[in-house]
Amino acid sequence: MNHVRWKRVLRLTVVALGFLYLAANVVLAGVYVDRLVHPGCVKPAPLANVRAPEVTILLTKDGVQLEGWYYPPENGAVILALGGLEGALGAAHPPIAFLIENGYGVLQIGSRSCAGEPVTVGGYEVEDALTGLRVLQDKPDVQRIGVFGYSMGGVMAIRAAAVEEGFEAVVAEGGYFNLGEDIVEAGSRQSPAERVLLYSIAGMFWLRTGVNPWEISPVDVIGRISPRPLFLVYGEREKESGRADLQFGAAGEPKFLWIVPGGDHGSNHRVASAEYEARILKFFDTWLLNREDGG
């Protein structure tokens, strides 16, 4: 009897420890996701040596009020700037001062976090990009529209351009290829414990935002941008995680890919500023202003 009783106690102990382990993973995943989707509202730093923008409020179709900074164009072409979790206002990524200095207009869009809404890492934010497009299309001084996105903004740029032809040229830097696969680090070697935690994070993200992370998949829609031009930019140290080659292969022509030597997420402009600005300027000059071929 004692032997049977101890076996039963052992089984119950194992089950209890399993539940505790899963509960700990859920708690950790919840903390991580809360910080991810609520990054806080960062006060934007103004751009140096650039004229002050016109500050405006953009109202999305799902009722979110976003702050926008608009710099009118001198050449009729405007670039919609889309950033990471903290938005694209002021000196945030993507860098746009060099575009303004060369006559382009720019509309920067702020973060949903500043409107008291969760950030869905490229899910509902597609509507932010489409709202920015509609605002620009209503402006009489705007003749051509491009989009320039960084990180989450790169995902927004691809997904929005895939459904709206009003974006005539697309630059996407450092975005992931599929959010669900990016969270669980698909293809990497993981211990069972790591795998449980990563899938817990993906599941918690889905639960907290209502967005299936596997459905936020730029690589599945990137081909729809063609025949409009696409320029993908990745740092040498981020190209594998972002599946740069996979996305480039899935895109249609005309398409361009630049892997920044020594670059990483957020550092590409810093490590190769002159070439970075020259390449992006040439791309927009070619496809929005019909200047010279290239990308």
C-alpha positions as a printed NumPy array, in Angstrom:
array([[  0.   ,   0.   ,   0.   ],
       [  2.803,   2.394,   0.821],
       [  4.365,   1.776,  -2.589],
       [  1.084,   2.542,  -4.377],
       [  0.539,   5.63 ,  -2.275],
       [  4.   ,   7.019,  -2.989],
       [  3.552,   6.434,  -6.731],
       [  0.321,   8.406,  -6.552],
       [  2.014,  11.208,  -4.618],
       [  4.821,  11.26 ,  -7.174],
       [  2.376,  11.536, -10.072],
       [  0.498,  14.355,  -8.363],
       [  3.79 ,  16.125,  -7.65 ],
       [  4.858,  15.881, -11.295],
       [  1.475,  17.19 , -12.46 ],
       [  1.613,  20.053,  -9.966],
       [  5.143,  20.992, -11.022],
       [  4.035,  20.886, -14.661],
       [  1.165,  23.255, -13.94 ],
       [  3.488,  25.552, -12.008],
       [  5.971,  25.55 , -14.884],
       [  3.271,  26.402, -17.413],
       [  1.865,  29.073, -15.119],
       [  5.31 ,  30.633, -14.746],
       [  5.685,  30.733, -18.533],
       [  2.285,  32.353, -18.928],
       [  3.176,  35.003, -16.345],
       [  6.52 ,  35.733, -17.993],
       [  4.881,  35.848, -21.417],
       [  2.243,  38.235, -20.118],
       [  4.858,  40.61 , -18.716],
       [  6.811,  40.567, -21.964],
       [  3.736,  41.146, -24.139],
       [  2.472,  43.96 , -21.915],
       [  5.76 ,  45.792, -22.36 ],
       [  5.73 ,  45.071, -26.089],
       [  2.227,  46.374, -26.821],
       [  2.4  ,  49.241, -24.303],
       [  5.813,  50.809, -24.976],
       [  4.741,  54.143, -23.529],
       [  4.518,  57.503, -25.233],
       [  7.935,  58.93 , -25.976],
       [  8.147,  62.685, -26.459],
       [  9.547,  63.197, -29.967],
       [ 12.772,  65.128, -30.474],
       [ 12.428,  67.744, -33.231],
       [ 14.595,  67.528, -36.317],
       [ 17.611,  69.837, -36.324],
       [ 18.098,  72.315, -39.159],
       [ 14.722,  71.518, -40.702],
       [ 11.71 ,  73.794, -40.894],
       [  9.039,  73.191, -38.26 ],
       [  6.3  ,  70.772, -39.312],
       [  2.575,  71.318, -39.421],
       [  1.181,  69.267, -36.54 ],
       [ -2.08 ,  67.525, -37.351],
       [ -4.372,  64.818, -35.977],
       [ -5.18 ,  61.795, -38.109],
       [ -8.376,  59.845, -37.388],
       [ -8.229,  56.203, -38.417],
       [-11.243,  54.169, -39.493],
       [-11.116,  52.281, -36.199],
       [-11.428,  55.555, -34.279],
       [ -7.833,  56.109, -33.156],
       [ -6.476,  59.678, -33.098],
       [ -2.84 ,  59.796, -34.13 ],
       [ -0.469,  62.722, -34.136],
       [  1.08 ,  63.553, -37.486],
       [  3.888,  65.922, -38.454],
       [  3.66 ,  67.221, -42.   ],
       [  6.417,  68.898, -43.984],
       [  4.969,  70.237, -47.289],
       [  6.835,  69.33 , -50.488],
       [  8.772,  71.563, -52.835],
       [  8.759,  69.051, -55.686],
       [  5.208,  67.668, -55.448],
       [  6.314,  64.328, -53.965],
       [  5.616,  63.31 , -50.359],
       [  6.958,  60.366, -48.379],
       [  4.833,  58.766, -45.668],
       [  7.213,  57.883, -42.801],
       [  6.287,  54.9  , -40.619],
       [  8.309,  53.951, -37.556],
       [  8.695,  51.283, -34.92 ],
       [  6.742,  50.796, -31.684],
       [  7.296,  54.413, -30.617],
       [  6.214,  55.968, -33.912],
       [  8.032,  58.054, -36.496],
       [  7.752,  61.641, -35.257],
       [ 10.694,  64.03 , -35.301],
       [ 14.142,  62.469, -35.131],
       [ 12.812,  58.914, -34.744],
       [ 13.536,  56.269, -37.38 ],
       [ 13.238,  56.255, -40.306],
       [ 15.512,  59.279, -40.869],
       [ 13.884,  61.797, -43.19 ],
       [ 15.796,  65.101, -42.842],
       [ 17.788,  64.391, -46.013],
       [ 14.558,  63.926, -47.96 ],
       [ 13.204,  67.271, -46.786],
       [ 16.502,  68.935, -47.647],
       [ 16.101,  67.603, -51.191],
       [ 12.629,  69.01 , -51.706],
       [ 10.46 ,  66.095, -50.638],
       [  7.504,  66.507, -48.375],
       [  7.112,  64.091, -45.471],
       [  4.212,  63.011, -43.283],
       [  5.387,  61.323, -40.076],
       [  2.88 ,  59.291, -38.068],
       [  3.047,  58.836, -34.294],
       [  2.504,  55.708, -32.218],
       [ -0.842,  54.241, -31.207],
       [  0.612,  54.042, -27.724],
       [  0.405,  57.84 , -27.492],
       [ -3.318,  57.542, -28.235],
       [ -3.762,  55.128, -25.33 ],
       [ -4.082,  52.122, -27.621],
       [ -2.034,  48.908, -27.646],
       [  0.575,  48.579, -30.368],
       [ -0.115,  45.459, -32.431],
       [  3.323,  45.369, -34.088],
       [  2.084,  45.861, -37.629],
       [ -1.43 ,  44.438, -37.29 ],
       [ -3.985,  47.221, -36.858],
       [ -1.25 ,  49.751, -37.691],
       [ -1.821,  49.069, -41.389],
       [ -4.887,  51.267, -40.998],
       [ -2.606,  54.05 , -39.735],
       [ -0.647,  53.898, -42.993],
       [ -3.826,  53.892, -45.074],
       [ -5.134,  56.875, -43.097],
       [ -1.913,  58.742, -43.823],
       [ -2.302,  57.952, -47.514],
       [ -5.86 ,  59.303, -47.581],
       [ -4.743,  62.507, -45.857],
       [ -1.999,  63.031, -48.429],
       [ -4.301,  62.288, -51.353],
       [ -6.556,  65.133, -50.195],
       [ -3.746,  67.703, -50.216],
       [ -3.58 ,  69.85 , -53.387],
       [  0.215,  70.209, -53.211],
       [  0.79 ,  66.437, -53.337],
       [  1.234,  64.846, -56.756],
       [  3.192,  61.64 , -56.002],
       [  3.29 ,  59.523, -52.819],
       [  5.947,  57.127, -51.578],
       [  6.267,  55.29 , -48.272],
       [  9.346,  54.724, -46.112],
       [  9.016,  52.357, -43.16 ],
       [ 11.443,  51.191, -40.505],
       [ 11.08 ,  48.033, -38.378],
       [  7.35 ,  47.692, -37.631],
       [  6.908,  50.567, -40.071],
       [  8.568,  48.491, -42.778],
       [  5.952,  45.812, -42.196],
       [  3.221,  48.457, -42.303],
       [  4.602,  49.831, -45.562],
       [  4.616,  46.423, -47.267],
       [  1.202,  45.356, -46.017],
       [ -0.432,  48.705, -46.807],
       [  1.109,  48.945, -50.278],
       [ -0.078,  45.404, -50.964],
       [ -3.703,  46.56 , -50.673],
       [ -3.492,  50.181, -51.841],
       [ -1.961,  51.273, -55.147],
       [ -1.719,  54.897, -54.023],
       [  1.746,  54.149, -52.663],
       [  3.839,  54.569, -55.81 ],
       [  7.245,  53.594, -54.377],
       [  8.035,  51.579, -51.24 ],
       [ 11.117,  51.511, -49.019],
       [ 10.991,  48.991, -46.157],
       [ 13.879,  48.683, -43.708],
       [ 14.456,  46.012, -41.092],
       [ 10.993,  44.478, -40.893],
       [ 10.207,  40.895, -39.897],
       [  8.874,  38.389, -42.454],
       [  6.078,  36.858, -40.341],
       [  5.351,  37.972, -36.789],
       [  4.355,  34.571, -35.421],
       [  7.418,  32.883, -36.881],
       [  9.597,  35.756, -35.708],
       [  8.324,  35.447, -32.117],
       [  8.857,  31.692, -31.913],
       [ 12.191,  32.022, -33.737],
       [ 11.282,  29.458, -36.362],
       [ 14.225,  27.486, -37.68 ],
       [ 16.453,  28.087, -34.662],
       [ 17.692,  25.367, -32.332],
       [ 15.77 ,  25.577, -29.08 ],
       [ 15.448,  23.632, -25.874],
       [ 11.94 ,  22.435, -24.933],
       [ 11.841,  25.1  , -22.212],
       [ 12.662,  27.875, -24.68 ],
       [ 10.045,  26.596, -27.097],
       [  7.32 ,  26.585, -24.443],
       [  8.14 ,  30.161, -23.452],
       [  8.247,  31.491, -27.02 ],
       [  4.938,  29.88 , -27.96 ],
       [  3.469,  31.232, -24.718],
       [  4.523,  34.729, -25.82 ],
       [  2.912,  34.266, -29.239],
       [ -0.283,  32.972, -27.659],
       [ -0.384,  35.769, -25.1  ],
       [  0.103,  38.352, -27.868],
       [ -2.875,  36.864, -29.712],
       [ -4.961,  36.874, -26.525],
       [ -4.087,  40.458, -25.517],
       [ -4.415,  42.084, -28.96 ],
       [ -6.945,  39.907, -30.754],
       [ -4.466,  39.619, -33.635],
       [ -3.132,  36.252, -34.786],
       [  0.615,  36.931, -35.109],
       [  0.976,  34.34 , -37.886],
       [ -1.462,  36.372, -40.005],
       [  0.82 ,  39.43 , -39.901],
       [  2.964,  38.118, -42.71 ],
       [  4.641,  40.585, -45.096],
       [  6.291,  37.763, -47.03 ],
       [  2.864,  36.439, -48.046],
       [  1.705,  39.736, -49.588],
       [  4.912,  41.406, -50.736],
       [  4.438,  40.152, -54.294],
       [  1.272,  42.247, -54.65 ],
       [  3.264,  45.492, -54.632],
       [  4.572,  44.842, -58.148],
       [  4.622,  46.517, -60.684],
       [  5.336,  49.367, -58.279],
       [  8.979,  49.515, -57.138],
       [ 10.153,  48.097, -53.822],
       [ 13.463,  48.71 , -52.035],
       [ 14.32 ,  46.44 , -49.075],
       [ 17.069,  47.502, -46.67 ],
       [ 18.592,  45.216, -44.039],
       [ 21.713,  45.358, -41.942],
       [ 24.231,  42.563, -42.357],
       [ 23.502,  41.383, -38.811],
       [ 19.712,  41.376, -39.155],
       [ 19.239,  39.932, -42.64 ],
       [ 18.839,  36.34 , -41.427],
       [ 16.249,  37.061, -38.731],
       [ 14.308,  39.261, -41.161],
       [ 14.603,  36.65 , -43.94 ],
       [ 15.767,  39.361, -46.326],
       [ 16.482,  36.931, -49.159],
       [ 13.142,  35.153, -48.702],
       [ 11.203,  38.405, -48.885],
       [ 13.217,  39.654, -51.834],
       [ 12.559,  36.4  , -53.665],
       [  8.815,  36.667, -52.996],
       [  8.631,  40.258, -54.279],
       [  7.888,  41.112, -57.899],
       [  9.808,  43.422, -60.189],
       [ 11.023,  46.108, -60.005],
       [ 12.718,  45.275, -56.736],
       [ 15.997,  46.143, -55.026],
       [ 17.774,  44.801, -51.949],
       [ 20.636,  46.423, -50.069],
       [ 22.409,  44.59 , -47.26 ],
       [ 24.264,  47.241, -45.259],
       [ 27.79 ,  46.029, -44.403],
       [ 28.236,  45.996, -40.627],
       [ 24.665,  47.189, -40.127],
       [ 22.176,  45.947, -37.578],
       [ 18.637,  46.817, -36.552],
       [ 18.493,  50.574, -36.043],
       [ 22.142,  51.22 , -36.934],
       [ 22.119,  51.143, -40.733],
       [ 21.88 ,  54.901, -41.168],
       [ 24.602,  55.46 , -38.595],
       [ 27.155,  53.019, -40.018],
       [ 26.665,  54.026, -43.659],
       [ 24.924,  57.402, -43.541],
       [ 26.166,  58.853, -46.841],
       [ 25.446,  55.73 , -48.889],
       [ 22.18 ,  55.139, -47.034],
       [ 20.87 ,  58.59 , -47.9  ],
       [ 22.196,  58.462, -51.459],
       [ 20.573,  55.101, -52.222],
       [ 17.159,  56.   , -50.794],
       [ 17.192,  59.435, -52.407],
       [ 18.11 ,  57.897, -55.767],
       [ 15.299,  55.358, -55.428],
       [ 12.642,  57.998, -54.788],
       [ 14.115,  60.352, -57.406],
       [ 13.926,  57.566, -59.983],
       [ 10.462,  56.276, -59.289],
       [  8.617,  59.363, -58.041],
       [ 10.336,  62.145, -60.008],
       [ 11.282,  60.095, -63.101],
       [ 14.888,  61.203, -62.955],
       [ 17.299,  58.34 , -63.659],
       [ 17.12 ,  54.554, -63.574],
       [ 18.387,  52.699, -60.565],
       [ 17.716,  51.769, -57.015]])
